[in-house]
């Protein structure tokens, strides 16, 4: 049954964050996530976890200080879930009360889905309508995956989902997602060049090479090798009124595109979290100015 999502806003003032309790390298997800690397300086598991918790708490404080509503749920030691800090891969929440649960490739990531987290969200005043709860997790049994807003980058205002096809982002589940939500899917293939071997390999998640704001898109178009697919993405962004800010593969490797989410405080100001190679200027209006170094 189709459950079209309505009343979407691109930028939220309320975010969910999962406090890590066993943050570390996930060997299961590292198989196709080439951005995961062992630390050059040896550290114990306890030291890594302490550092992650320290940075997490500092970020929550900064967000709260500027008037952004943060729901913090602490992970538990019940399962080995080192990636639980990234809940956006298994759940997305929408302005009309829709809640979508996504199929995850790795077993360790599937264990992150917990009803207790949904209850905590409800207790903070976010209304999740059960009739608008879309569960796509059954596709895990078929070997098809779609890892939330890692696999897809939403233009929520225009109801477009941009998706780079990979082992974690399957066309079949994208089609089901589109049917159930009313979102138009713009899919393509995006690749990075292996530094040593120089071969091209697919990126694991779309949000490592692009993000969409209210008026702009930061994207590495050179990663889309197919000229037609690259043109389709550019055309969609242009038609939807987005200013396109292109970045290079080198910047992607430095997580320059990491404007993965923007926040709106209770006074309407917009804040964007950015990587080292892209700077976003905070503004009082709906527009954000982006400057690449």
PDB file of C-alpha atoms in Angstrom:
ATOM      1  CA  UNK A   1       0.000   0.000   0.000  1.00  0.00           C
ATOM      2  CA  UNK A   2       1.274   3.452  -0.900  1.00  0.00           C
ATOM      3  CA  UNK A   3       1.797   5.779   2.058  1.00  0.00           C
ATOM      4  CA  UNK A   4       2.901   9.092   0.538  1.00  0.00           C
ATOM      5  CA  UNK A   5       4.926  11.256   2.869  1.00  0.00           C
ATOM      6  CA  UNK A   6       3.714  14.846   3.213  1.00  0.00           C
ATOM      7  CA  UNK A   7       4.650  18.012   5.126  1.00  0.00           C
ATOM      8  CA  UNK A   8       8.408  17.572   4.757  1.00  0.00           C
ATOM      9  CA  UNK A   9      10.988  20.194   5.705  1.00  0.00           C
ATOM     10  CA  UNK A  10      14.588  19.976   4.569  1.00  0.00           C
ATOM     11  CA  UNK A  11      16.103  21.133   7.853  1.00  0.00           C
ATOM     12  CA  UNK A  12      15.144  19.894  11.308  1.00  0.00           C
ATOM     13  CA  UNK A  13      15.371  21.435  14.763  1.00  0.00           C
ATOM     14  CA  UNK A  14      15.158  18.070  16.560  1.00  0.00           C
ATOM     15  CA  UNK A  15      17.727  15.308  16.130  1.00  0.00           C
ATOM     16  CA  UNK A  16      18.329  11.815  17.501  1.00  0.00           C
ATOM     17  CA  UNK A  17      21.799  10.843  18.731  1.00  0.00           C
ATOM     18  CA  UNK A  18      22.882   7.450  20.107  1.00  0.00           C
ATOM     19  CA  UNK A  19      25.603   7.680  22.759  1.00  0.00           C
ATOM     20  CA  UNK A  20      28.248   5.007  22.078  1.00  0.00           C
ATOM     21  CA  UNK A  21      29.285   2.486  24.716  1.00  0.00           C
ATOM     22  CA  UNK A  22      31.596   0.280  22.611  1.00  0.00           C
ATOM     23  CA  UNK A  23      32.693   2.444  19.699  1.00  0.00           C
ATOM     24  CA  UNK A  24      35.483   0.857  17.663  1.00  0.00           C
ATOM     25  CA  UNK A  25      36.452  -0.406  14.215  1.00  0.00           C
ATOM     26  CA  UNK A  26      33.729  -2.653  12.853  1.00  0.00           C
ATOM     27  CA  UNK A  27      35.545  -5.347  10.879  1.00  0.00           C
ATOM     28  CA  UNK A  28      32.282  -6.482   9.291  1.00  0.00           C
ATOM     29  CA  UNK A  29      31.414  -3.103   7.757  1.00  0.00           C
ATOM     30  CA  UNK A  30      35.059  -2.251   6.989  1.00  0.00           C
ATOM     31  CA  UNK A  31      35.014  -4.832   4.179  1.00  0.00           C
ATOM     32  CA  UNK A  32      33.356  -2.335   1.827  1.00  0.00           C
ATOM     33  CA  UNK A  33      33.774   0.914   3.771  1.00  0.00           C
ATOM     34  CA  UNK A  34      37.239   1.989   2.722  1.00  0.00           C
ATOM     35  CA  UNK A  35      37.088   5.085   4.911  1.00  0.00           C
ATOM     36  CA  UNK A  36      37.437   2.922   8.014  1.00  0.00           C
ATOM     37  CA  UNK A  37      41.083   2.595   8.989  1.00  0.00           C
ATOM     38  CA  UNK A  38      43.045   1.377  11.958  1.00  0.00           C
ATOM     39  CA  UNK A  39      44.552   4.122  14.087  1.00  0.00           C
ATOM     40  CA  UNK A  40      48.154   4.961  13.276  1.00  0.00           C
ATOM     41  CA  UNK A  41      48.744   5.467  17.000  1.00  0.00           C
ATOM     42  CA  UNK A  42      47.976   2.326  19.051  1.00  0.00           C
ATOM     43  CA  UNK A  43      45.085   2.683  21.478  1.00  0.00           C
ATOM     44  CA  UNK A  44      43.133   0.282  23.638  1.00  0.00           C
ATOM     45  CA  UNK A  45      39.424  -0.368  23.092  1.00  0.00           C
ATOM     46  CA  UNK A  46      38.690   1.512  26.316  1.00  0.00           C
ATOM     47  CA  UNK A  47      40.697   4.540  25.168  1.00  0.00           C
ATOM     48  CA  UNK A  48      38.896   4.618  21.822  1.00  0.00           C
ATOM     49  CA  UNK A  49      35.504   4.395  23.528  1.00  0.00           C
ATOM     50  CA  UNK A  50      36.394   7.131  26.044  1.00  0.00           C
ATOM     51  CA  UNK A  51      37.494   9.462  23.250  1.00  0.00           C
ATOM     52  CA  UNK A  52      34.342   8.784  21.236  1.00  0.00           C
ATOM     53  CA  UNK A  53      32.122   9.439  24.273  1.00  0.00           C
ATOM     54  CA  UNK A  54      34.016  12.637  25.052  1.00  0.00           C
ATOM     55  CA  UNK A  55      33.546  13.983  21.519  1.00  0.00           C
ATOM     56  CA  UNK A  56      29.921  12.876  21.486  1.00  0.00           C
ATOM     57  CA  UNK A  57      29.101  14.704  24.728  1.00  0.00           C
ATOM     58  CA  UNK A  58      30.880  17.843  23.540  1.00  0.00           C
ATOM     59  CA  UNK A  59      28.881  17.878  20.302  1.00  0.00           C
ATOM     60  CA  UNK A  60      25.579  17.394  22.124  1.00  0.00           C
ATOM     61  CA  UNK A  61      26.467  20.342  24.380  1.00  0.00           C
ATOM     62  CA  UNK A  62      27.262  22.584  21.418  1.00  0.00           C
ATOM     63  CA  UNK A  63      23.996  21.727  19.702  1.00  0.00           C
ATOM     64  CA  UNK A  64      21.980  22.300  22.864  1.00  0.00           C
ATOM     65  CA  UNK A  65      23.696  25.630  23.511  1.00  0.00           C
ATOM     66  CA  UNK A  66      22.414  27.054  20.220  1.00  0.00           C
ATOM     67  CA  UNK A  67      18.846  25.902  20.783  1.00  0.00           C
ATOM     68  CA  UNK A  68      18.723  22.632  18.865  1.00  0.00           C
ATOM     69  CA  UNK A  69      16.581  19.936  20.457  1.00  0.00           C
ATOM     70  CA  UNK A  70      18.625  16.755  20.915  1.00  0.00           C
ATOM     71  CA  UNK A  71      17.232  13.386  21.959  1.00  0.00           C
ATOM     72  CA  UNK A  72      20.080  11.292  23.379  1.00  0.00           C
ATOM     73  CA  UNK A  73      19.641   7.552  23.851  1.00  0.00           C
ATOM     74  CA  UNK A  74      22.539   5.567  25.258  1.00  0.00           C
ATOM     75  CA  UNK A  75      23.515   2.343  23.535  1.00  0.00           C
ATOM     76  CA  UNK A  76      23.731  -0.819  25.629  1.00  0.00           C
ATOM     77  CA  UNK A  77      26.307  -3.574  26.007  1.00  0.00           C
ATOM     78  CA  UNK A  78      23.732  -6.238  25.184  1.00  0.00           C
ATOM     79  CA  UNK A  79      25.052  -6.680  21.641  1.00  0.00           C
ATOM     80  CA  UNK A  80      28.273  -5.840  19.838  1.00  0.00           C
ATOM     81  CA  UNK A  81      27.147  -2.668  18.043  1.00  0.00           C
ATOM     82  CA  UNK A  82      30.221  -0.460  17.457  1.00  0.00           C
ATOM     83  CA  UNK A  83      28.413   1.582  14.757  1.00  0.00           C
ATOM     84  CA  UNK A  84      25.333   2.430  16.823  1.00  0.00           C
ATOM     85  CA  UNK A  85      26.337   6.102  16.723  1.00  0.00           C
ATOM     86  CA  UNK A  86      24.913   6.156  13.164  1.00  0.00           C
ATOM     87  CA  UNK A  87      21.156   5.487  13.628  1.00  0.00           C
ATOM     88  CA  UNK A  88      20.321   7.278  10.366  1.00  0.00           C
ATOM     89  CA  UNK A  89      21.273   4.080   8.522  1.00  0.00           C
ATOM     90  CA  UNK A  90      18.426   2.027  10.032  1.00  0.00           C
ATOM     91  CA  UNK A  91      15.714   4.636  10.631  1.00  0.00           C
ATOM     92  CA  UNK A  92      14.396   7.828   9.093  1.00  0.00           C
ATOM     93  CA  UNK A  93      11.740  10.074  10.624  1.00  0.00           C
ATOM     94  CA  UNK A  94       9.512  12.448   8.691  1.00  0.00           C
ATOM     95  CA  UNK A  95       7.441  15.524   9.408  1.00  0.00           C
ATOM     96  CA  UNK A  96       4.079  13.815   8.976  1.00  0.00           C
ATOM     97  CA  UNK A  97       4.867  11.169  11.617  1.00  0.00           C
ATOM     98  CA  UNK A  98       6.153   8.578   9.150  1.00  0.00           C
ATOM     99  CA  UNK A  99       8.861   6.237  10.413  1.00  0.00           C
ATOM    100  CA  UNK A 100      10.847   4.032   8.023  1.00  0.00           C
ATOM    101  CA  UNK A 101      12.960   1.061   9.137  1.00  0.00           C
ATOM    102  CA  UNK A 102      15.628  -0.022   6.688  1.00  0.00           C
ATOM    103  CA  UNK A 103      17.328  -3.330   5.758  1.00  0.00           C
ATOM    104  CA  UNK A 104      20.996  -3.423   6.808  1.00  0.00           C
ATOM    105  CA  UNK A 105      23.699  -5.479   5.132  1.00  0.00           C
ATOM    106  CA  UNK A 106      25.730  -6.403   8.229  1.00  0.00           C
ATOM    107  CA  UNK A 107      24.424  -8.441  11.147  1.00  0.00           C
ATOM    108  CA  UNK A 108      26.048  -6.168  13.721  1.00  0.00           C
ATOM    109  CA  UNK A 109      24.162  -3.195  12.320  1.00  0.00           C
ATOM    110  CA  UNK A 110      20.791  -4.981  12.410  1.00  0.00           C
ATOM    111  CA  UNK A 111      21.119  -5.341  16.174  1.00  0.00           C
ATOM    112  CA  UNK A 112      20.987  -1.537  16.507  1.00  0.00           C
ATOM    113  CA  UNK A 113      17.240  -1.491  15.806  1.00  0.00           C
ATOM    114  CA  UNK A 114      15.511  -1.307  19.176  1.00  0.00           C
ATOM    115  CA  UNK A 115      11.963  -0.453  20.172  1.00  0.00           C
ATOM    116  CA  UNK A 116      13.367   1.359  23.219  1.00  0.00           C
ATOM    117  CA  UNK A 117      14.819   3.982  20.886  1.00  0.00           C
ATOM    118  CA  UNK A 118      11.441   4.562  19.241  1.00  0.00           C
ATOM    119  CA  UNK A 119       9.846   4.888  22.690  1.00  0.00           C
ATOM    120  CA  UNK A 120      12.446   7.496  23.683  1.00  0.00           C
ATOM    121  CA  UNK A 121      11.647   9.488  20.549  1.00  0.00           C
ATOM    122  CA  UNK A 122       7.934   9.410  21.342  1.00  0.00           C
ATOM    123  CA  UNK A 123       8.577  10.502  24.928  1.00  0.00           C
ATOM    124  CA  UNK A 124      10.346  13.591  23.592  1.00  0.00           C
ATOM    125  CA  UNK A 125       7.151  14.579  21.792  1.00  0.00           C
ATOM    126  CA  UNK A 126       7.779  13.279  18.268  1.00  0.00           C
ATOM    127  CA  UNK A 127       4.602  11.658  16.995  1.00  0.00           C
ATOM    128  CA  UNK A 128       5.195   8.367  15.198  1.00  0.00           C
ATOM    129  CA  UNK A 129       1.962   7.237  13.575  1.00  0.00           C
ATOM    130  CA  UNK A 130       1.815   3.448  13.488  1.00  0.00           C
ATOM    131  CA  UNK A 131      -0.234   3.500  10.280  1.00  0.00           C
ATOM    132  CA  UNK A 132       2.664   5.394   8.690  1.00  0.00           C
ATOM    133  CA  UNK A 133       5.360   3.050   9.929  1.00  0.00           C
ATOM    134  CA  UNK A 134       7.076   1.498   6.907  1.00  0.00           C
ATOM    135  CA  UNK A 135       9.178  -1.594   7.611  1.00  0.00           C
ATOM    136  CA  UNK A 136      11.539  -2.590   4.799  1.00  0.00           C
ATOM    137  CA  UNK A 137      13.695  -4.903   6.917  1.00  0.00           C
ATOM    138  CA  UNK A 138      12.228  -8.083   5.396  1.00  0.00           C
ATOM    139  CA  UNK A 139      14.438  -7.503   2.351  1.00  0.00           C
ATOM    140  CA  UNK A 140      17.450  -8.523   4.460  1.00  0.00           C
ATOM    141  CA  UNK A 141      16.342 -12.133   4.051  1.00  0.00           C
ATOM    142  CA  UNK A 142      16.547 -11.726   0.266  1.00  0.00           C
ATOM    143  CA  UNK A 143      20.007 -10.169   0.371  1.00  0.00           C
ATOM    144  CA  UNK A 144      18.778  -6.713  -0.651  1.00  0.00           C
ATOM    145  CA  UNK A 145      19.636  -3.641   1.395  1.00  0.00           C
ATOM    146  CA  UNK A 146      18.910   0.072   1.678  1.00  0.00           C
ATOM    147  CA  UNK A 147      20.717   1.757   4.546  1.00  0.00           C
ATOM    148  CA  UNK A 148      18.616   4.815   5.254  1.00  0.00           C
ATOM    149  CA  UNK A 149      20.042   8.270   4.704  1.00  0.00           C
ATOM    150  CA  UNK A 150      23.446   6.761   4.149  1.00  0.00           C
ATOM    151  CA  UNK A 151      22.178   4.980   1.036  1.00  0.00           C
ATOM    152  CA  UNK A 152      19.908   7.870   0.048  1.00  0.00           C
ATOM    153  CA  UNK A 153      20.298  11.630   0.227  1.00  0.00           C
ATOM    154  CA  UNK A 154      16.874  13.252   0.498  1.00  0.00           C
ATOM    155  CA  UNK A 155      15.618  16.413  -1.096  1.00  0.00           C
ATOM    156  CA  UNK A 156      12.681  16.380   1.277  1.00  0.00           C
ATOM    157  CA  UNK A 157      10.993  19.486  -0.118  1.00  0.00           C
ATOM    158  CA  UNK A 158      10.844  18.119  -3.673  1.00  0.00           C
ATOM    159  CA  UNK A 159      10.509  14.483  -2.555  1.00  0.00           C
ATOM    160  CA  UNK A 160      13.580  13.243  -4.437  1.00  0.00           C
ATOM    161  CA  UNK A 161      15.945  10.540  -3.160  1.00  0.00           C
ATOM    162  CA  UNK A 162      19.439  10.453  -4.685  1.00  0.00           C
ATOM    163  CA  UNK A 163      21.052   7.023  -4.426  1.00  0.00           C
ATOM    164  CA  UNK A 164      24.405   5.584  -5.484  1.00  0.00           C
ATOM    165  CA  UNK A 165      23.964   1.870  -6.210  1.00  0.00           C
ATOM    166  CA  UNK A 166      26.215  -0.418  -4.151  1.00  0.00           C
ATOM    167  CA  UNK A 167      26.130  -3.605  -2.081  1.00  0.00           C
ATOM    168  CA  UNK A 168      24.261  -1.595   0.553  1.00  0.00           C
ATOM    169  CA  UNK A 169      21.890   0.189  -1.845  1.00  0.00           C
ATOM    170  CA  UNK A 170      19.774  -2.056  -4.076  1.00  0.00           C
ATOM    171  CA  UNK A 171      17.494  -0.994  -6.911  1.00  0.00           C
ATOM    172  CA  UNK A 172      14.756  -3.417  -5.787  1.00  0.00           C
ATOM    173  CA  UNK A 173      14.406  -1.846  -2.344  1.00  0.00           C
ATOM    174  CA  UNK A 174      14.658   1.642  -3.844  1.00  0.00           C
ATOM    175  CA  UNK A 175      11.646   0.813  -6.010  1.00  0.00           C
ATOM    176  CA  UNK A 176       9.660  -0.365  -2.970  1.00  0.00           C
ATOM    177  CA  UNK A 177      10.696   2.748  -1.032  1.00  0.00           C
ATOM    178  CA  UNK A 178       9.536   4.961  -3.911  1.00  0.00           C
ATOM    179  CA  UNK A 179       6.198   3.167  -4.175  1.00  0.00           C
ATOM    180  CA  UNK A 180       5.464   3.433  -0.463  1.00  0.00           C
ATOM    181  CA  UNK A 181       6.609   7.028   0.093  1.00  0.00           C
ATOM    182  CA  UNK A 182       5.925   8.812  -3.186  1.00  0.00           C
ATOM    183  CA  UNK A 183       9.575   9.863  -3.463  1.00  0.00           C
ATOM    184  CA  UNK A 184      11.161   9.999  -6.916  1.00  0.00           C
ATOM    185  CA  UNK A 185      14.434   8.047  -6.969  1.00  0.00           C
ATOM    186  CA  UNK A 186      17.427   9.325  -8.941  1.00  0.00           C
ATOM    187  CA  UNK A 187      19.909   6.452  -8.945  1.00  0.00           C
ATOM    188  CA  UNK A 188      23.425   6.284 -10.347  1.00  0.00           C
ATOM    189  CA  UNK A 189      26.794   4.599  -9.837  1.00  0.00           C
ATOM    190  CA  UNK A 190      29.618   6.448  -8.100  1.00  0.00           C
ATOM    191  CA  UNK A 191      33.215   5.278  -7.759  1.00  0.00           C
ATOM    192  CA  UNK A 192      36.459   6.236  -6.078  1.00  0.00           C
ATOM    193  CA  UNK A 193      39.967   5.486  -7.311  1.00  0.00           C
ATOM    194  CA  UNK A 194      42.000   3.139  -5.142  1.00  0.00           C
ATOM    195  CA  UNK A 195      45.127   5.062  -4.137  1.00  0.00           C
ATOM    196  CA  UNK A 196      47.563   2.183  -4.514  1.00  0.00           C
ATOM    197  CA  UNK A 197      46.036  -0.061  -7.189  1.00  0.00           C
ATOM    198  CA  UNK A 198      44.392   2.783  -9.155  1.00  0.00           C
ATOM    199  CA  UNK A 199      41.232   0.797  -9.929  1.00  0.00           C
ATOM    200  CA  UNK A 200      37.746   2.244  -9.485  1.00  0.00           C
ATOM    201  CA  UNK A 201      35.523   0.845  -6.733  1.00  0.00           C
ATOM    202  CA  UNK A 202      31.955   1.773  -5.732  1.00  0.00           C
ATOM    203  CA  UNK A 203      31.332   4.001  -2.748  1.00  0.00           C
ATOM    204  CA  UNK A 204      29.411   2.251   0.012  1.00  0.00           C
ATOM    205  CA  UNK A 205      27.040   5.140   0.853  1.00  0.00           C
ATOM    206  CA  UNK A 206      25.695   8.065  -1.149  1.00  0.00           C
ATOM    207  CA  UNK A 207      26.164  10.560   1.673  1.00  0.00           C
ATOM    208  CA  UNK A 208      29.952  10.343   1.436  1.00  0.00           C
ATOM    209  CA  UNK A 209      29.862  12.111  -1.935  1.00  0.00           C
ATOM    210  CA  UNK A 210      26.898  14.483  -1.765  1.00  0.00           C
ATOM    211  CA  UNK A 211      24.502  16.374   0.481  1.00  0.00           C
ATOM    212  CA  UNK A 212      21.419  18.464  -0.230  1.00  0.00           C
ATOM    213  CA  UNK A 213      20.459  21.639   1.599  1.00  0.00           C
ATOM    214  CA  UNK A 214      17.471  23.926   1.165  1.00  0.00           C
ATOM    215  CA  UNK A 215      19.025  25.896  -1.681  1.00  0.00           C
ATOM    216  CA  UNK A 216      22.247  24.083  -2.578  1.00  0.00           C
ATOM    217  CA  UNK A 217      23.867  20.708  -3.153  1.00  0.00           C
ATOM    218  CA  UNK A 218      27.488  19.806  -2.449  1.00  0.00           C
ATOM    219  CA  UNK A 219      28.452  16.904  -4.705  1.00  0.00           C
ATOM    220  CA  UNK A 220      31.409  15.148  -6.313  1.00  0.00           C
ATOM    221  CA  UNK A 221      30.076  14.720  -9.841  1.00  0.00           C
ATOM    222  CA  UNK A 222      33.399  13.392 -11.112  1.00  0.00           C
ATOM    223  CA  UNK A 223      32.750  10.200  -9.147  1.00  0.00           C
ATOM    224  CA  UNK A 224      29.813   9.407 -11.455  1.00  0.00           C
ATOM    225  CA  UNK A 225      31.642   7.799 -14.373  1.00  0.00           C
ATOM    226  CA  UNK A 226      28.616   7.385 -16.652  1.00  0.00           C
ATOM    227  CA  UNK A 227      28.067  10.626 -18.546  1.00  0.00           C
ATOM    228  CA  UNK A 228      24.327  10.047 -18.873  1.00  0.00           C
ATOM    229  CA  UNK A 229      23.863   9.313 -15.157  1.00  0.00           C
ATOM    230  CA  UNK A 230      25.983  12.341 -14.275  1.00  0.00           C
ATOM    231  CA  UNK A 231      23.804  14.481 -16.541  1.00  0.00           C
ATOM    232  CA  UNK A 232      20.621  13.084 -14.993  1.00  0.00           C
ATOM    233  CA  UNK A 233      21.795  14.023 -11.501  1.00  0.00           C
ATOM    234  CA  UNK A 234      22.836  17.510 -12.583  1.00  0.00           C
ATOM    235  CA  UNK A 235      19.535  18.047 -14.394  1.00  0.00           C
ATOM    236  CA  UNK A 236      17.477  16.926 -11.386  1.00  0.00           C
ATOM    237  CA  UNK A 237      19.365  19.222  -9.043  1.00  0.00           C
ATOM    238  CA  UNK A 238      19.065  22.171 -11.420  1.00  0.00           C
ATOM    239  CA  UNK A 239      15.351  21.651 -12.044  1.00  0.00           C
ATOM    240  CA  UNK A 240      14.717  21.530  -8.298  1.00  0.00           C
ATOM    241  CA  UNK A 241      16.436  24.897  -7.863  1.00  0.00           C
ATOM    242  CA  UNK A 242      19.636  23.780  -6.154  1.00  0.00           C
ATOM    243  CA  UNK A 243      22.910  25.647  -6.542  1.00  0.00           C
ATOM    244  CA  UNK A 244      25.497  22.968  -7.331  1.00  0.00           C
ATOM    245  CA  UNK A 245      28.827  23.191  -5.492  1.00  0.00           C
ATOM    246  CA  UNK A 246      31.222  20.634  -6.936  1.00  0.00           C
ATOM    247  CA  UNK A 247      34.026  19.071  -4.923  1.00  0.00           C
ATOM    248  CA  UNK A 248      36.821  16.726  -5.976  1.00  0.00           C
ATOM    249  CA  UNK A 249      37.541  13.089  -5.186  1.00  0.00           C
ATOM    250  CA  UNK A 250      40.463  14.300  -3.073  1.00  0.00           C
ATOM    251  CA  UNK A 251      38.056  16.315  -0.941  1.00  0.00           C
ATOM    252  CA  UNK A 252      35.704  13.350  -0.635  1.00  0.00           C
ATOM    253  CA  UNK A 253      38.599  11.288   0.714  1.00  0.00           C
ATOM    254  CA  UNK A 254      38.996  13.959   3.401  1.00  0.00           C
ATOM    255  CA  UNK A 255      35.236  13.821   4.093  1.00  0.00           C
ATOM    256  CA  UNK A 256      34.857  17.293   2.640  1.00  0.00           C
ATOM    257  CA  UNK A 257      31.263  16.458   1.731  1.00  0.00           C
ATOM    258  CA  UNK A 258      30.378  15.726   5.333  1.00  0.00           C
ATOM    259  CA  UNK A 259      27.579  18.282   5.484  1.00  0.00           C
ATOM    260  CA  UNK A 260      25.451  15.283   6.238  1.00  0.00           C
ATOM    261  CA  UNK A 261      22.857  17.244   8.151  1.00  0.00           C
ATOM    262  CA  UNK A 262      21.892  20.832   8.791  1.00  0.00           C
ATOM    263  CA  UNK A 263      20.046  22.050  11.865  1.00  0.00           C
ATOM    264  CA  UNK A 264      17.602  24.864  12.545  1.00  0.00           C
ATOM    265  CA  UNK A 265      17.503  26.330  16.041  1.00  0.00           C
ATOM    266  CA  UNK A 266      14.353  27.480  17.811  1.00  0.00           C
ATOM    267  CA  UNK A 267      14.869  31.014  16.466  1.00  0.00           C
ATOM    268  CA  UNK A 268      15.084  29.874  12.839  1.00  0.00           C
ATOM    269  CA  UNK A 269      18.826  30.190  12.335  1.00  0.00           C
ATOM    270  CA  UNK A 270      20.516  27.471  10.271  1.00  0.00           C
ATOM    271  CA  UNK A 271      23.678  25.643  11.282  1.00  0.00           C
ATOM    272  CA  UNK A 272      25.589  23.177   9.101  1.00  0.00           C
ATOM    273  CA  UNK A 273      28.170  20.648  10.261  1.00  0.00           C
ATOM    274  CA  UNK A 274      31.048  20.514   7.763  1.00  0.00           C
ATOM    275  CA  UNK A 275      34.290  18.762   6.942  1.00  0.00           C
ATOM    276  CA  UNK A 276      37.685  20.465   6.968  1.00  0.00           C
ATOM    277  CA  UNK A 277      37.704  21.242   3.241  1.00  0.00           C
ATOM    278  CA  UNK A 278      34.267  22.836   2.975  1.00  0.00           C
ATOM    279  CA  UNK A 279      33.080  25.749   5.069  1.00  0.00           C
ATOM    280  CA  UNK A 280      29.449  26.661   5.565  1.00  0.00           C
ATOM    281  CA  UNK A 281      28.587  30.133   6.761  1.00  0.00           C
ATOM    282  CA  UNK A 282      25.744  30.391   9.274  1.00  0.00           C
ATOM    283  CA  UNK A 283      23.057  32.810   8.109  1.00  0.00           C
ATOM    284  CA  UNK A 284      19.806  34.254   9.397  1.00  0.00           C
ATOM    285  CA  UNK A 285      18.001  33.563   6.127  1.00  0.00           C
ATOM    286  CA  UNK A 286      17.077  30.266   4.511  1.00  0.00           C
ATOM    287  CA  UNK A 287      20.221  30.324   2.342  1.00  0.00           C
ATOM    288  CA  UNK A 288      23.651  29.087   3.387  1.00  0.00           C
ATOM    289  CA  UNK A 289      26.820  30.301   1.688  1.00  0.00           C
ATOM    290  CA  UNK A 290      29.294  27.573   0.846  1.00  0.00           C
ATOM    291  CA  UNK A 291      32.972  28.182   0.212  1.00  0.00           C
ATOM    292  CA  UNK A 292      35.418  25.491  -0.852  1.00  0.00           C
ATOM    293  CA  UNK A 293      39.087  25.875  -0.118  1.00  0.00           C
TER     294      UNK A 293
END
